[in-house]
Every structure is written in structure tokens, then in C-alpha cells.
Amino acid sequence: MGVPDDLELFEQMCFLRHFEERADSLYRQGLIHGPVHLGLGQEAVAVGAASVLRPGDYSLGTYRGHAHALARGAPADAVLAELLGREGGICGGKGGSMHITSVEHGYYGSYAIVGAHLPVACGLAWAARIRRTGQVTVCFFGDGATNIGAFHEAVNLAAVWRLPVVFVCENNWYMEYTPIGDVIPVALPAADRAAAYGLDRIVVDGNDVAAVREVVGDAVRAARDGHGPSLVEAQTYRLKGHSAADGGAYRPAEEVARWRERDPLLRTRATLTAEGTAAGKLDEIDARIKADLAELARQVLARPAPDPAGAWTDVWSDGSWQWRN
Amino acid sequence: MGVPDDLELFEQMCFLRHFEERADSLYRQGLIHGPVHLGLGQEAVAVGAASVLRPGDYSLGTYRGHAHALARGAPADAVLAELLGREGGICGGKGGSMHITSVEHGYYGSYAIVGAHLPVACGLAWAARIRRTGQVTVCFFGDGATNIGAFHEAVNLAAVWRLPVVFVCENNWYMEYTPIGDVIPVALPAADRAAAYGLDRIVVDGNDVAAVREVVGDAVRAARDGHGPSLVEAQTYRLKGHSAADGGAYRPAEEVARWRERDPLLRTRATLTAEGTAAGKLDEIDARIKADLAELARQVLARPAPDPAGAWTDVWSDGSWQWRN
Amino acid sequence: MAELTYRQAVAAALAQEMARDDRVVLLGEDVASGGVFKTTGGLRERFGADRVWDTPISEQAIAGAAMGAAMAGLRPVAEIMFADFYATCWDQVANEIAKVRYMTGGQVSLPLVLRGANGSGGLGFGSQHGQSVENWAMTVPGLKIASPAGPAEAFGLLAAAIRDDDPVVVFEHKALYGRKEAMPDTGPDGEHVLPLGQARTVRAGRDVTLVGLSITVGTCLAAADELAAEGIEAEVIDLRTLVPLDAAAVLSSVARTGRLVVAEENPGQLGWGASIAAIAAQEAFGDLAAPVTRVSGGNVPLPVAASLEAEVDVSVSRIAGAVRGVLGASRPLSSTG
Amino acid sequence: MAELTYRQAVAAALAQEMARDDRVVLLGEDVASGGVFKTTGGLRERFGADRVWDTPISEQAIAGAAMGAAMAGLRPVAEIMFADFYATCWDQVANEIAKVRYMTGGQVSLPLVLRGANGSGGLGFGSQHGQSVENWAMTVPGLKIASPAGPAEAFGLLAAAIRDDDPVVVFEHKALYGRKEAMPDTGPDGEHVLPLGQARTVRAGRDVTLVGLSITVGTCLAAADELAAEGIEAEVIDLRTLVPLDAAAVLSSVARTGRLVVAEENPGQLGWGASIAAIAAQEAFGDLAAPVTRVSGGNVPLPVAASLEAEVDVSVSRIAGAVRGVLGASRPLSSTG
Ligand SMILES: Cc1ncc(C[n+]2csc(CCOP(=O)(O)OP(=O)(O)O)c2C)c(N)n1
Ligand SMILES: Cc1ncc(C[n+]2csc(CCOP(=O)(O)OP(=O)(O)O)c2C)c(N)n1
Ligand SMILES: [Mg+2]
Ligand SMILES: [Mg+2]
């Protein structure tokens, strides 16, 4: 299996973009029950990182995890059904937008409590190390997560045990409404902490999908080859608010404008056209994906809600929920 | 109030040494209910740091905290009564060896859960900062504590809020039975993490009381002057096991022997005699303190056990324990 | 006083207490800009940066800083955004804050408040943002626990919590933040403050005692309305605080009605309702004419899809059904009291 | 099988399961050198460094690593040295481990065990190392909970926990580690393994049902001996596991005795005993001849001095006293069953 080329990466990013734009509009129509956190503008991280993973590798993300699940191959209809509370949701309607998981595709979950999944990533990587399977674990999280204890314990354990795990911090410069610079005592939330765990300082332009592919690719290779963990800081920006309910008004307009210019899709489009791909072809891809997702949304919305009986399954491995006789 | 001179520091260390030797022997006689953790060999850290604090300053320590309480002036009889479960215990028998507190002397407690008191130290320092009182907080903890999440969250918050707090890591090279080098990915548990919080790398010989006085003194002054927190690594060694119940057999004999030569009491004694103090005078001090503590132990042992009714006080501020009518 | 929403009541109580006592300081994530539930809006502007502090995402540091500041004599109010996140600082809450006064033999006081958004209420927040976790707090001696059922309660109980010299955990219900009602003046100088440890009878009735807390008080009232149409008169009690617990109010009601149904949003496996039921089974045994019955949140982690969530949340029909069951299973009262 | 102490039984159960299934791996602080309670002695030497892993002091990382490894198909056993320390990783335990199967719609299994030293038992460990915290775990759906009362139980329940496909928290009692007894063979091939969710009647009696768990089973037995001398025949039930709970065993005993006393070491404010009492008050109401009575650990953080500790710990005399009270307060059975 080869590493995907720029056009494939473009197409994937396009897909994530339109998926999330669609989710945003469904949310605004009141069709999504519960909160939704969009990764619009951060697609290059998910796509670039996923492009260097093999089937069987593990990845994990946050409540802002649609892109990470889809980039590993989670079926869009099942993810959308999960968001919309329809039959066939990827977690049966029990996870919702914040808890997308697709074990079949190696995506071991989106986690809604900041930092909580970094220790879990250690465990997946630990299993791979014990069994010498060569599987690598990639764990995505935000800049704000670098301040919580679980981050520290997990990166430290990974370094002590030399685990095959790559921690990817998506530094989008905000934790909810607060600029990250207000709540860290260093310049860069992840990179400036790496040395505390004996790790290299790695920074990558998170809006440049090719750069992410290369830098995360190196880290994944190192992990696979037994050289232990890495901590990568991918610098990016979310184009919308913290959640779909947030307008993001606390951000200076010039800042948003500056980052709009660095939109990862525009960047890759520019690379591709410079390399000779016709702009029309890219437009076509874009239009096709957009239409496909509109159609998909229609189909999923036509499904019924999950059977209430499903609320009572999956607590225990025998399928039941009973805790007593 | 001047900073104490070397002879005073020697005398204080002698006091801690004999206090803990006495506690060790009482434990061996089965006279102490519950665990006891001795700081034998680490006296220079407690004494050197306390020597630069003012009344009103705050300090906090761990379950290995007898020395830190006594160094601030906590009355030895009340501490001993707490250990022995006799009337007049400094916490009324509700704390025991692991939870010595003497608010009157600015010692805001020994904490038995690793790392838990670092956030609390932030709070004391935060109050001082808000009220601009010039009070400084000094928080002692072990090398092993640098791996727990609370350490990270606390040092980080202190740096972000520029709190007047000095974190003093007593690196005695072991977390219980495990050499610290086995469970950290850097060479020095605290010093190699300081940069992650934008702090200076500060290492001091923790068996040299004068050096501790100087280095912690600088950090305390900086905190008092509004320059924010410091993280100091004081390198030392515990001469006995992790707790009084542990023989410490996991440590190489040569290692123990090497550190015995660096015993802080021997070091200060050497300094003092080199400066002209008669060895006989030092021996006299030593013998007097030893005898005083033997006598104190006899007195405290003669006291009755605390009245059982005391188990039902101090849950709430009105003195009661009732949670319902 | 004016009509306020529950969230405005929280902000107004904070403002009242901050104006009254300059030792009251706030800390938490995003609190300076008003908080994600908009419960701290305007406070930084009004009281200044020394009174309202934004923190990193560091719940242990938040809870610990509150503890340390309280020991030093301030009266901090820490926001833990979602009550589910108490798990990330449970050591500070359960092992330190709850115990330090006792462990030190009374040397320190902790006049602090932890507050945040609790509960499901059908908003789709799921298992990690939608739990009701009063039961976590109730397992730990040394914490007071308030859980307001409406705007006036939210105001008065929070004000009381801030004035109390012990640590109080206030569980605000996220599904109630939008509810509006008029604030009665209850204190001197027109201040609004309620006692901790005093339940409130929100509806009188002779046939059965319904005990609720927070969001289930409203559910109990709606069930009582439904039952009234059938000629069943339910008495509804809002506990307001779990610790201190006004057990006497429950017991005296049960002495009159002979029947008890407890409605709790937390899972029943070990919910606070078990404690109420156990007290009644022990102390009101002679008064009981029917089995003590509990209606609890589903004993599952909370699902998100609306159809599933409705299935497990406490509902009017489940409470009303429980009451009908209790009345059907009743025997004649054994005592004449 | 040989006579083993409780701590040896733990080590032997680990060895039995590690030999049987190479997916079983251990992690925790100091476990490689045998553990501070000497429950993992010799396992690193016997099974190798890939099966027994020392960790830094990082309970969140320990619990999380266990979870991740379990998702990947291993069967990790994590030692959390003192059960009080679950507070430092409560988010991993209560919000992640307990819920992830459900939240993912059953996509993952978590065959993992968390185990550690729980309880007071008069050893002077105080409020941060001596608590009984089964009640913490019982507030959270999705965790199985075992609490062995003796060496044979410690062996058999731990083996069962390791074989179970769901997360199990095993509370070992630190005051029982030194107790010794013979191990019966209960499984095929001479293995020792007990079912989860099956209570054990340790003494039969007609007058009152005493329900205990872990250390209080022995206290109940001692109380039963004392009462027998007065002609009172107490039935003693060891619950063994709180989840799954063998409520049927309790209910059927109460159906015969008409009286229930529950003895729990955790504080009563919201202890597991409340759940048992509430179940009886609801489902055995017609069988009860007397108030359901609970004997709980003092509702205070645990003191250290021996005289204070003895005052708050559950004791034989408090249990026996409760039984006498229950018998005194009894009315004739209302049913003929
Ligand atoms: C432990 C915890 N504290 C607080 C929150 C609430 N919260 C959700 S997202 C978020 C900000 C996270 O910022 P960052 O890590 O930078 O990720 P981003 O949202 O920018 O992707 C916060 C505070 C949470 N989910 N978990
Ligand atoms: C959260 C937590 N985990 C584990 C323990 C058990 N424990 C007590 S002391 C200790 C070692 C601490 O080592 P270090 O921080 O170096 O301090 P030292 O004992 O050497 O002074 C451990 C693991 C604890 N008390 N708290
Ligand atoms: Mg961010
Ligand atoms: Mg150490």
C-alpha cells in the first residue's frame, strides 16, 4: 500500500470539509441532539497523519474528532447517523458527535474529557510493544490539553517505556474562548514541553498536508522501528467557533482573516495547480463530494431514530445492562 | 530576624536527626500505630529552606514531613504525641505521622497522596498574591512526585499566574523501592522539567545546608519580590528505608556507604570545626539534644490515649460531624 | 427582586456575595469571559482581574488552588465546568478538601465552593458531560452538597454556600439554566440567601411522599399534577441539599402519608435515593404502608440519541407509575399514628 | 491446595492466570519487585519483564494504559496500591473504563482488572490510606466490584475477575493480607476460581440476616457467635461482589428471617449498605418484621490514633447491638410466608 499522493490528500480534505460544513448546517437546523465540535480548517492534520498509517495501526482523537475517524476510513453514513441520532449510527446512538469510534478502521475513539485519551493511547501502544506487532498508535489532542495532568503522565510513561506512540498536538491557539498564550508559561504548548520527556522538539505547519505527512511519517517510522514515542506540534487554526454553538467572536477579525488565507485546502489546491493539475478538475472533485454529502444527509435523515431498547445494551460483554439478580 | 548561622543550623539538624532516630526506635517497639516515613539523611533540605522563611510564610510537605514541621517550629511534644497516639497530638490524633500540620507555625500540612499538595501550595501562594502580603509558600516533595499529573498542573499554574511559590524537589533517587532513573525519561526529575514551565534549571546539593539556604533563599527572595515561582531540585538521600517498616535492602551497599559519607550532619560538622568550633562543643550539643528527646518521649508515652469522643469532632466548622437531622 | 433565569441567578448570587465580601474570588476555565454556561458574565469587569481568574485546563490545580486559598482565608468559588469533570480532580475533592479540617484536628477551615453544570435533562450531552453525580460527592464525608431545583434556589443556595465555612459542592442543572422565575427577598437588606439543610415542601398531599432534588423536583410536580387528576394527592419535597440532609422533613411527611417514592436522576445502583430509602426503612418502618420505591436514572452510561436518552432519563410517567404501584401494594397502616 | 495467606492467595491467583493465558500482564508501582503489600512477589522472575511492568507514580497513566491494552486484546491487571488512590485516576476509572463499551456501541471489550489495598481494619492508615471505597465504585454503572473476605475468596474472585470480559475492580482488604486458610479446588483441572455475582452463606440462622462484605464478614460472624450465646441465630451472608449483586440471596434469606442488618466498612452517608437496605425496603417489604438496620463505618474521615480509630470502625459489639435492637423492635410477621 503506497502513501497517497497530493491529489488524494486534496480529495480527502475536501471530503472532511464538506462533511463538517454539512454537519454545521444540520446543527443549525436543530437536527443534531447534543454538542458538535467542528475541525474546519484543521483537516490537513487528520489527513496528513492518517496517510502514513497502516491498517491495524491505532489512532485516537478528541470530541473534535469527526475528521480523524473519517480519515481512517470510518463510513460517513454511519458517522452522520451517529450525529443525527438515526438508525445505523456508528456507536448505535450511544456516543454522539463527541464519541465517534470505528474499531474496524483502527480508530479507537473520540474522547470528550480533555487529555483522558493520552493514557489510553499508551495502553494500545504498550500492547503492540509487548506483542511486537509493529503497530503504531497516533493520538491527537489540542493545545489546551497540554496543561492537564493526564498529558504529563502519558507522555512520560510513553517515554519511560519507549512505546510506539506518536502524540500529535493540534495547536489551534485556543482552548475554548481563551487564547492558549494566556494559560501556558512557554511559547509553544507541546514543542516547548518535549524536552521534559527526553523527546525532540518537533513543530510542523499543520495547514500543510504534505508537511504533516512527512513529519508525522518520520515519527511513525521511528515508533515502528522501536525508537519510541514522539511529540509533534502541528500548528493550525479552527475556522469556526469552539463548538457549533459558538460564534468565535472573541477572536480578532484580522487573525481569522490571516488564517483563512492559510486554509489547508487553498494551500494544497495551489500546490496541485502549480504542479499542473487543472483547476477545473479540482472544482469538479469539490462539487461532486459536496453533492454526494448532501445526498447522504438526505438518506440518513430519512432513517428512523434508534429503537429505545438499544439504550439497554452494551454495558456488559454479554450485551446486557443488569447489575443485579 | 536574622538568618540563622551554621551552628544554629547544625543544632536544628541534630534535633531532627535525634527526633527521627527516636521515632524509628519507638516504631520498632510497636508503639506507633500506622506507618512512619523517616527523613533521616535529608535534614539539610528542611533546615536550610526553613532558615530563609519568615513567620507567616507557608510551607507544605509530604508523609515524610516530621522534619519540615519541626523546622518551622512545630512543638516536638505535640508532634511526638501525634505519632504515639497520645493526648495533645498536634492534630488531635486524627492525622498521625503522615499528616502533621502546624498552622500556627505556617506549616500547612503533610500530605500522604503523592503530588496532591502542589496544587494546594498554589492556592496559598495565590492568596498571598491577591492580597499582596509578601508571604512566600515553599512546597517540598519527592523525585517520584514529578511523574504525577498534579505536579504538572501545579507548577504550570504557578508559572502562568506568577505565584510566589518555591517548589523544592527532594531528589533522594528512589520512589519507594524503585530507583528514580528507572521511571523517568530524563536525567534529573525536577531540574530537567523546569524549562517546560518556563522556569530556570536549579540544582543544589541537598546535603549541604549552607548551599540549600543560599539557593532556596534566592528563590524565596525572587518570589517575595514578585518574580514568580521557582523549581529547585535538592539532591539528597534517605539513610533508611522508604518507611520505618522497610529495610531498604534493594539499595546497593556501596551506594548507601557513599551517601553516608555525605551525611549532612558530618558535612556541617566539618565546616564548623574547620571554622574553629571545638568538636567537643558539637558533641555536647548532640548529646544534650539526644537526651532531651529521650526524656520527651518518656513524658509523652506517659500521657493517656486521646478520648474516643475526639473521633467525632472537626468534620464541620461548627465542630460537629452530623450530616443529617 | 427581578425575574432571573437560573444562569442569571447564579451570576447574581456570585455578584451579591462578591460585593458583600472581598474575600470571595472566582477561578475556572473561561470564567473571565463569562463561562461556557454564561454564569459568570460581567463579574471580571465589575470586580476586577484580582477577583476573577482564568485557569488552564487543570482541574486538579483549580480545586487545589481553591483549597489552598481557602486555608489562607479567602473564600474561593471554583467552577468545574461540567460536574463529570470532578473525576479529573477527585483526589483534591474527596481526599483533600473533604478531609483536611478533620485530619488537622480542626486547624484549618475551608470556606470554599465548587460549582458546575450537572445532569442530563435530555440535552444530548452523553456519558461524559451529562451525568448526574451528586452520588459521587455523597460517598465522601466532609462535603456539603447543594443541588438547586430552580432559579430562586440556585441563587439562595449558592449565596449560602459561599457564606458557609465548610466546603460546599453546588450542582447546577444544565437543563435548568434557561428557566426563569422571580427572586424572593429572603435575607436582611433584601439579600437572597437560603439555609443549607432545610428541605422545602413544594406541594402538600396526604397519599404519598415524593422526594426529588434538582431537576426531578419539577418531574415530581408534574407527576403529582397527573396523579391529582386521578384523585391521588402527592406531597412533593425538594431536598435542596443532600448534606446536610433534612431527613426529618422526609420522615415527618412519611409519618403522614405512609408511602415514599424517591426520584433521583443519578443511576440507582448507588444513588442518593438509596440513602433516603434506607433511612426511611430504618426510622420510619412503623409508618410505612407500602414498599419504599425509587425511580432512578437508567443504570447505564448515558446515551446521546434522543430516543435512547428519553428511555433512560427519569420521566413523569415513570414517577406516576411508581406512585400507582405503591398505592396498589399498600397495606393498612399498622400504627394508628 | 496448600494453605495460603490472603496476600499469597493474590499472588497465586495472578500466577495461575498468567500461566494459563499469556495475555495477562501486570503493571503498577513497584510491582516488579513484589509490591509494597507483597502481592506480586516472584511474578516478574517467573513470567519475565514483558509480563510485569513497573510504572512511575502516575495512576492516570496506569489505569489508562490498562484500558488501552485491554482494548487491544490483552488482559491487564493494574495495581492501584491503595484504593484511596483511585481518586487520582477517577476519570480513567469512572468516565472512561466504565463507559467505553457502552459509548462505542459495544465495539470494544475491556477485560481488565484494577486491584489494590482497601479499608481500615484498625491499622492506623488514616483518611488517605485507610478508607473503604467500594461505595465510590458502586456509584458508577459499568464496573464490576469484588471484595474478598478471606484468602480463598481473594484467590477465586481475582481469578474470576481476570477471566471476565468486563472491567472488574477488586478491593483487597489490607487488614486481611496476613490471614491464612486452605484453598479449595473449585475449577476444572484443580484450578481455583469462583463465580462473580454469587453470594455465599457463611452461617445459617433463622432470626436475622446479617449481610457483610470483605472485612465485615468476619465481624458479622463474630457477632453471630456472641448472639448465639443469647439464643439468637443470625444468618451471615458474604456478598462477595457488589456488582453483579446477588440480591436474590439477600431477599431469600430475609424472606425466612424477616430481619436485616447490613454491616459495611465504608461511611454510611452513602455506603453500599444503603443500596441493599433500599432493595429490601422495596422488594422484601412484606417480609420485614423489623426496621432494616445498617451498621457503617463512622461518617468521618478516618482518624489514626488507635483509640479514635476503634471508635469509628465497625465492631462486633455494634453489630450485635444492632441485632438486639432489631429483635426488640420487631412486630409479628405480617405474612404467613
Ligand atoms: C477535563 C476537561 N476540562 C474541561 C473540558 C471542557 N473543554 C472542552 S474542550 C476544551 C478546550 C480544549 O482546548 P484544546 O485542547 O486546545 O482543544 P481544541 O478544542 O482547541 O481542539 C475545554 C476546556 C473538558 N472537556 N475536559
Ligand atoms: C498518588 C499516590 N500513589 C502512590 C503512593 C504510594 N507512595 C507513597 S510514597 C511513594 C514514593 C514517593 O517517592 P518520592 O516522591 O520520591 O518521595 P520519597 O518517598 O522518596 O520521599 C509512593 C509510590 C501515594 N502515596 N500516592
Ligand atoms: Mg485548541
Ligand atoms: Mg524519592
GROMACS .gro file of N, CA and C and ligand atoms in nm, chain B residues 142-144 170 172-175, ligand 4:
model
   25
  467GLY      N    1   0.892   1.471   4.663
  467GLY     CA    2   0.999   1.381   4.623
  467GLY      C    3   1.021   1.374   4.473
  468ASP      N    4   1.128   1.308   4.436
  468ASP     CA    5   1.158   1.285   4.294
  468ASP      C    6   1.045   1.210   4.226
  469GLY      N    7   0.990   1.111   4.296
  469GLY     CA    8   0.883   1.030   4.236
  469GLY      C    9   0.759   1.112   4.205
  495GLU      N   10   1.289   1.712   4.668
  495GLU     CA   11   1.395   1.641   4.740
  495GLU      C   12   1.425   1.514   4.662
  497ASN      N   13   1.581   1.209   4.635
  497ASN     CA   14   1.658   1.110   4.711
  497ASN      C   15   1.678   0.983   4.627
  498TRP      N   16   1.653   0.995   4.498
  498TRP     CA   17   1.686   0.894   4.398
  498TRP      C   18   1.601   0.767   4.403
  499TYR      N   19   1.503   0.764   4.490
  499TYR     CA   20   1.415   0.647   4.495
  499TYR      C   21   1.270   0.688   4.513
  500MET      N   22   1.181   0.621   4.443
  500MET     CA   23   1.039   0.624   4.477
  500MET      C   24   1.011   0.487   4.535
 1328MG      MG   25   1.226   0.981   4.642
   0.00000   0.00000   0.00000
